[in-house]
mmCIF file of C-alpha atoms in Angstrom:
data_model
loop_
_atom_site.group_PDB
_atom_site.id
_atom_site.type_symbol
_atom_site.label_atom_id
_atom_site.label_comp_id
_atom_site.label_asym_id
_atom_site.label_seq_id
_atom_site.Cartn_x
_atom_site.Cartn_y
_atom_site.Cartn_z
ATOM 1 C CA MET A 1 -105.696 -78.166 211.148
ATOM 2 C CA THR A 2 -105.639 -77.458 208.195
ATOM 3 C CA THR A 3 -102.194 -77.422 205.725
ATOM 4 C CA ASP A 4 -101.708 -75.217 203.151
ATOM 5 C CA ALA A 5 -100.556 -76.617 199.717
ATOM 6 C CA PRO A 6 -97.510 -75.419 198.229
ATOM 7 C CA SER A 7 -98.320 -73.140 195.801
ATOM 8 C CA LEU A 8 -96.875 -74.043 191.920
ATOM 9 C CA PRO A 9 -94.326 -72.326 190.220
ATOM 10 C CA SER A 10 -95.407 -69.405 187.987
ATOM 11 C CA PRO A 11 -95.303 -70.571 183.914
ATOM 12 C CA ILE A 12 -92.553 -69.159 181.922
ATOM 13 C CA ARG A 13 -94.580 -66.703 179.938
ATOM 14 C CA VAL A 14 -94.187 -66.402 176.055
ATOM 15 C CA LEU A 15 -94.791 -63.773 173.896
ATOM 16 C CA ILE A 16 -94.433 -65.198 169.784
ATOM 17 C CA ALA A 17 -93.763 -63.062 166.882
ATOM 18 C CA ASP A 18 -93.617 -64.090 163.665
ATOM 19 C CA ASP A 19 -95.701 -62.617 160.509
ATOM 20 C CA GLN A 20 -96.818 -65.917 159.532
ATOM 21 C CA VAL A 21 -99.641 -67.859 160.733
ATOM 22 C CA MET A 22 -98.970 -71.036 160.704
ATOM 23 C CA VAL A 23 -95.269 -71.054 162.518
ATOM 24 C CA ARG A 24 -96.999 -69.317 165.413
ATOM 25 C CA GLU A 25 -99.462 -71.512 165.655
ATOM 26 C CA GLY A 26 -97.759 -74.510 164.927
ATOM 27 C CA PHE A 27 -95.319 -73.031 168.317
ATOM 28 C CA SER A 28 -97.619 -71.903 170.037
ATOM 29 C CA VAL A 29 -99.472 -75.696 170.348
ATOM 30 C CA LEU A 30 -96.013 -77.071 170.948
ATOM 31 C CA LEU A 31 -94.378 -75.107 173.747
ATOM 32 C CA ASN A 32 -98.845 -74.812 175.201
ATOM 33 C CA ALA A 33 -98.655 -78.729 175.686
ATOM 34 C CA GLN A 34 -95.670 -77.560 178.175
ATOM 35 C CA PRO A 35 -96.222 -77.795 181.289
ATOM 36 C CA ASP A 36 -93.936 -74.987 182.822
ATOM 37 C CA ILE A 37 -94.660 -73.168 179.733
ATOM 38 C CA GLU A 38 -97.559 -70.905 178.800
ATOM 39 C CA VAL A 39 -97.811 -68.767 174.906
ATOM 40 C CA VAL A 40 -99.113 -65.537 176.759
ATOM 41 C CA GLY A 41 -99.623 -63.277 173.204
ATOM 42 C CA GLU A 42 -98.719 -63.143 169.392
ATOM 43 C CA ALA A 43 -97.392 -60.808 167.402
ATOM 44 C CA VAL A 44 -97.925 -59.865 163.567
ATOM 45 C CA ASP A 45 -95.242 -58.062 162.903
ATOM 46 C CA GLY A 46 -92.172 -56.204 165.019
ATOM 47 C CA ARG A 47 -94.479 -53.124 165.725
ATOM 48 C CA GLN A 48 -97.052 -55.211 167.352
ATOM 49 C CA ALA A 49 -94.333 -57.339 169.237
ATOM 50 C CA ILE A 50 -93.337 -54.209 170.945
ATOM 51 C CA ALA A 51 -96.411 -52.942 172.064
ATOM 52 C CA GLN A 52 -97.538 -56.527 173.310
ATOM 53 C CA VAL A 53 -93.863 -56.800 175.185
ATOM 54 C CA ALA A 54 -95.104 -53.922 176.741
ATOM 55 C CA ALA A 55 -98.446 -54.966 178.065
ATOM 56 C CA LEU A 56 -97.600 -57.930 178.401
ATOM 57 C CA ARG A 57 -94.299 -58.583 179.934
ATOM 58 C CA PRO A 58 -93.394 -61.548 179.294
ATOM 59 C CA ASP A 59 -90.621 -63.610 180.004
ATOM 60 C CA VAL A 60 -89.429 -64.667 176.874
ATOM 61 C CA VAL A 61 -90.345 -63.309 173.244
ATOM 62 C CA LEU A 62 -89.646 -65.806 170.241
ATOM 63 C CA MET A 63 -89.109 -63.023 167.555
ATOM 64 C CA ASP A 64 -89.071 -63.797 163.951
ATOM 65 C CA ILE A 65 -86.522 -61.024 161.899
ATOM 66 C CA ARG A 66 -88.132 -60.481 158.571
ATOM 67 C CA MET A 67 -91.328 -59.244 159.296
ATOM 68 C CA PRO A 68 -93.529 -56.216 157.811
ATOM 69 C CA GLU A 69 -93.590 -52.568 159.281
ATOM 70 C CA VAL A 70 -90.644 -53.258 162.136
ATOM 71 C CA ASN A 71 -88.357 -55.650 161.219
ATOM 72 C CA GLY A 72 -87.609 -58.883 164.092
ATOM 73 C CA LEU A 73 -83.674 -56.406 164.142
ATOM 74 C CA GLU A 74 -85.651 -53.811 165.027
ATOM 75 C CA ALA A 75 -87.799 -54.414 167.588
ATOM 76 C CA THR A 76 -85.632 -56.818 169.771
ATOM 77 C CA ARG A 77 -83.399 -53.322 169.674
ATOM 78 C CA GLU A 78 -86.741 -50.473 171.161
ATOM 79 C CA ILE A 79 -87.352 -53.830 173.381
ATOM 80 C CA VAL A 80 -84.244 -54.202 174.319
ATOM 81 C CA ALA A 81 -83.641 -50.523 175.069
ATOM 82 C CA ALA A 82 -87.030 -50.320 176.838
ATOM 83 C CA ASP A 83 -86.046 -53.128 179.672
ATOM 84 C CA ALA A 84 -82.669 -54.017 179.860
ATOM 85 C CA ASP A 85 -83.520 -57.220 181.322
ATOM 86 C CA ALA A 86 -85.904 -58.515 178.639
ATOM 87 C CA LYS A 87 -85.404 -61.381 177.148
ATOM 88 C CA VAL A 88 -85.887 -62.421 173.434
ATOM 89 C CA LEU A 89 -84.588 -65.411 171.418
ATOM 90 C CA VAL A 90 -84.395 -65.252 167.600
ATOM 91 C CA LEU A 91 -86.322 -67.329 165.310
ATOM 92 C CA THR A 92 -84.697 -67.745 161.819
ATOM 93 C CA THR A 93 -84.089 -70.346 159.496
ATOM 94 C CA PHE A 94 -79.978 -69.401 159.877
ATOM 95 C CA ASP A 95 -78.666 -70.195 156.316
ATOM 96 C CA LEU A 96 -80.660 -67.110 155.120
ATOM 97 C CA ASP A 97 -81.064 -64.579 158.387
ATOM 98 C CA GLU A 98 -77.940 -62.466 157.853
ATOM 99 C CA TYR A 99 -79.413 -59.962 160.331
ATOM 100 C CA VAL A 100 -79.125 -62.200 162.773
ATOM 101 C CA TYR A 101 -75.613 -61.586 163.744
ATOM 102 C CA GLN A 102 -76.754 -58.198 164.418
ATOM 103 C CA ALA A 103 -79.603 -59.430 166.691
ATOM 104 C CA LEU A 104 -77.072 -60.792 169.511
ATOM 105 C CA ARG A 105 -75.324 -57.970 169.314
ATOM 106 C CA SER A 106 -78.585 -55.777 169.431
ATOM 107 C CA GLY A 107 -79.648 -57.194 172.525
ATOM 108 C CA ALA A 108 -81.018 -60.599 171.572
ATOM 109 C CA SER A 109 -80.082 -63.613 173.932
ATOM 110 C CA GLY A 110 -79.994 -66.443 171.413
ATOM 111 C CA PHE A 111 -81.150 -67.780 168.526
ATOM 112 C CA LEU A 112 -83.425 -70.741 167.490
ATOM 113 C CA LEU A 113 -83.842 -72.861 164.528
ATOM 114 C CA LYS A 114 -87.188 -72.561 162.669
ATOM 115 C CA ASP A 115 -87.071 -76.139 162.106
ATOM 116 C CA ALA A 116 -86.289 -77.391 165.760
ATOM 117 C CA SER A 117 -87.878 -79.894 167.806
ATOM 118 C CA ALA A 118 -90.707 -79.529 170.495
ATOM 119 C CA ARG A 119 -88.123 -80.564 173.254
ATOM 120 C CA GLN A 120 -85.414 -78.167 171.335
ATOM 121 C CA LEU A 121 -87.981 -75.705 171.576
ATOM 122 C CA GLY A 122 -89.111 -76.315 175.265
ATOM 123 C CA ASP A 123 -85.679 -76.431 176.209
ATOM 124 C CA ALA A 124 -84.656 -73.370 174.797
ATOM 125 C CA VAL A 125 -87.013 -71.106 176.114
ATOM 126 C CA ARG A 126 -86.325 -72.303 179.616
ATOM 127 C CA VAL A 127 -82.195 -71.467 179.107
ATOM 128 C CA VAL A 128 -83.554 -68.398 178.179
ATOM 129 C CA ALA A 129 -85.590 -67.377 180.564
ATOM 130 C CA ALA A 130 -83.751 -68.417 183.270
ATOM 131 C CA GLY A 131 -80.736 -65.974 182.126
ATOM 132 C CA GLU A 132 -78.771 -67.755 180.361
ATOM 133 C CA ALA A 133 -77.739 -67.102 176.556
ATOM 134 C CA LEU A 134 -78.559 -70.105 174.406
ATOM 135 C CA LEU A 135 -75.385 -70.760 172.162
ATOM 136 C CA ALA A 136 -74.627 -73.744 170.378
ATOM 137 C CA PRO A 137 -70.928 -74.042 170.103
ATOM 138 C CA ALA A 138 -71.190 -75.173 166.141
ATOM 139 C CA VAL A 139 -73.417 -72.926 165.126
ATOM 140 C CA THR A 140 -72.586 -69.730 167.284
ATOM 141 C CA LYS A 141 -68.335 -70.317 165.754
ATOM 142 C CA ARG A 142 -70.593 -70.397 162.653
ATOM 143 C CA LEU A 143 -73.094 -67.443 162.695
ATOM 144 C CA ILE A 144 -70.245 -65.223 164.453
ATOM 145 C CA SER A 145 -66.981 -65.812 162.189
ATOM 146 C CA THR A 146 -69.720 -65.704 159.365
ATOM 147 C CA PHE A 147 -71.669 -62.064 159.940
ATOM 148 C CA SER A 148 -68.833 -60.329 161.589
ATOM 149 C CA ARG A 149 -67.062 -60.009 158.406
ATOM 150 C CA ILE A 150 -71.027 -58.351 156.910
ATOM 151 C CA GLY A 151 -70.508 -56.474 160.088
ATOM 152 C CA GLU A 152 -67.478 -54.618 159.835
ATOM 153 C CA ALA A 153 -68.642 -53.660 156.059
ATOM 154 C CA ALA A 154 -71.118 -52.763 156.890
ATOM 155 C CA GLY A 155 -70.279 -50.545 159.701
ATOM 156 C CA PHE A 156 -73.190 -52.031 161.981
ATOM 157 C CA GLY A 157 -73.342 -50.431 164.577
ATOM 158 C CA GLY A 158 -74.890 -52.385 168.174
ATOM 159 C CA PRO A 159 -75.068 -51.582 172.452
ATOM 160 C CA LEU A 160 -71.489 -53.045 172.548
ATOM 161 C CA PRO A 161 -68.825 -50.914 173.909
ATOM 162 C CA SER A 162 -65.652 -50.462 172.290
ATOM 163 C CA PRO A 163 -62.857 -53.072 172.418
ATOM 164 C CA GLN A 164 -60.458 -50.609 172.855
ATOM 165 C CA GLY A 165 -58.815 -50.835 176.886
ATOM 166 C CA ARG A 166 -61.451 -53.504 177.823
ATOM 167 C CA LEU A 167 -59.827 -56.154 177.393
ATOM 168 C CA ALA A 168 -56.501 -54.955 179.197
ATOM 169 C CA GLU A 169 -59.480 -55.308 182.540
ATOM 170 C CA LEU A 170 -59.427 -58.717 182.416
ATOM 171 C CA THR A 171 -57.258 -61.307 184.653
ATOM 172 C CA GLU A 172 -55.663 -64.581 182.502
ATOM 173 C CA ARG A 173 -58.100 -66.607 183.885
ATOM 174 C CA GLU A 174 -60.530 -64.380 182.977
ATOM 175 C CA ASN A 175 -59.598 -64.562 179.425
ATOM 176 C CA GLU A 176 -59.386 -68.340 179.629
ATOM 177 C CA VAL A 177 -63.112 -68.264 180.925
ATOM 178 C CA LEU A 178 -63.882 -65.409 178.328
ATOM 179 C CA VAL A 179 -62.506 -67.654 174.564
ATOM 180 C CA LEU A 180 -64.683 -70.704 176.513
ATOM 181 C CA VAL A 181 -67.215 -68.470 176.830
ATOM 182 C CA ALA A 182 -67.032 -67.492 173.301
ATOM 183 C CA GLN A 183 -66.386 -71.325 172.122
ATOM 184 C CA GLY A 184 -69.849 -72.182 173.747
ATOM 185 C CA CYS A 185 -69.220 -74.307 176.347
ATOM 186 C CA SER A 186 -71.051 -74.190 179.497
ATOM 187 C CA ASN A 187 -70.567 -73.542 183.155
ATOM 188 C CA ALA A 188 -69.964 -76.631 184.029
ATOM 189 C CA GLU A 189 -67.989 -77.740 181.053
ATOM 190 C CA ILE A 190 -65.384 -74.237 181.720
ATOM 191 C CA ALA A 191 -65.104 -75.737 185.245
ATOM 192 C CA GLU A 192 -64.852 -78.826 184.452
ATOM 193 C CA ARG A 193 -61.562 -77.586 181.660
ATOM 194 C CA LEU A 194 -60.446 -75.303 184.187
ATOM 195 C CA ILE A 195 -60.612 -77.827 187.399
ATOM 196 C CA VAL A 196 -62.993 -75.364 189.513
ATOM 197 C CA ALA A 197 -65.713 -75.207 190.669
ATOM 198 C CA GLU A 198 -68.656 -74.306 188.073
ATOM 199 C CA SER A 199 -69.606 -71.286 191.199
ATOM 200 C CA THR A 200 -65.940 -70.149 190.583
ATOM 201 C CA VAL A 201 -66.968 -69.642 187.096
ATOM 202 C CA LYS A 202 -70.174 -67.715 187.317
ATOM 203 C CA THR A 203 -68.307 -65.639 189.376
ATOM 204 C CA HIS A 204 -65.196 -65.068 186.429
ATOM 205 C CA VAL A 205 -68.564 -64.671 184.096
ATOM 206 C CA SER A 206 -70.572 -62.005 185.958
ATOM 207 C CA ARG A 207 -66.798 -60.572 186.739
ATOM 208 C CA ILE A 208 -66.510 -60.398 182.877
ATOM 209 C CA LEU A 209 -69.792 -58.839 182.050
ATOM 210 C CA VAL A 210 -69.564 -56.155 184.468
ATOM 211 C CA LYS A 211 -65.229 -55.185 183.183
ATOM 212 C CA LEU A 212 -66.356 -55.435 179.451
ATOM 213 C CA GLY A 213 -70.065 -53.699 179.758
ATOM 214 C CA LEU A 214 -72.075 -56.619 178.199
ATOM 215 C CA ARG A 215 -75.360 -57.589 178.694
ATOM 216 C CA ASP A 216 -75.415 -61.772 178.987
ATOM 217 C CA ARG A 217 -72.861 -64.617 177.704
ATOM 218 C CA THR A 218 -73.874 -64.287 173.968
ATOM 219 C CA GLN A 219 -72.682 -60.308 174.032
ATOM 220 C CA ALA A 220 -69.655 -61.521 175.181
ATOM 221 C CA ALA A 221 -69.324 -64.129 172.498
ATOM 222 C CA VAL A 222 -69.363 -61.781 170.163
ATOM 223 C CA PHE A 223 -67.494 -59.650 171.462
ATOM 224 C CA ALA A 224 -64.166 -62.300 171.886
ATOM 225 C CA TYR A 225 -64.724 -63.080 167.922
ATOM 226 C CA GLU A 226 -65.077 -58.683 167.053
ATOM 227 C CA VAL A 227 -61.832 -58.308 168.771
ATOM 228 C CA ARG A 228 -60.044 -61.669 167.916
ATOM 229 C CA LEU A 229 -59.297 -63.256 170.948
ATOM 230 C CA VAL A 230 -61.019 -65.959 169.289
ATOM 231 C CA THR A 231 -60.824 -66.435 166.120
ATOM 232 C CA PRO A 232 -62.825 -68.529 163.456
ATOM 233 C CA GLY A 233 -61.683 -72.796 163.892
ATOM 234 C CA GLY A 234 -59.833 -71.246 166.661
#
């Protein structure tokens, strides 16, 4: 009598889009060294990234912002518009990339600093692949508070819905949860603060996204700052 060996889980398939060959090669080496991650393709600009996503259907796209032909912001918009479930992780030097805020509004699932360690890189890919937004509390606050003002001044738009009437649809507890999400808290941290089960927090987050017409926690955080539910330093 023979028994079938248990099948191993499929690795997380990653596409790296960056115009710098050393960045692509470096990230490729680091990610392929992870047992549960596989780099399935590379792109040198946004146009190629869009084509590669359509052809390869990666689980996660590591997307640089500043690229020739089509930049990462435009590519992110097109990729997410074509597939609402696409997961884009923006690569940034942070202090230089004023467009990161717009990438988040355009549907990116989070952002990662280019000087991230191998462990941080792997963890970021896993978090985004699992459907969670990558939010680092301190950096997220600074990013959103700074670039929301840039967005307002420049009249930038994005897929976020108008806040008019949306916030009123949330319950008091959902408002509390939204504030904590915007502050970068995980479900476990929110559960601990509100003294509820983590499953209850997940339910609240899901309802918030549905009521506000948002795709993930990142856009929920952006929304909370834009409607001043959360303020810089608050």
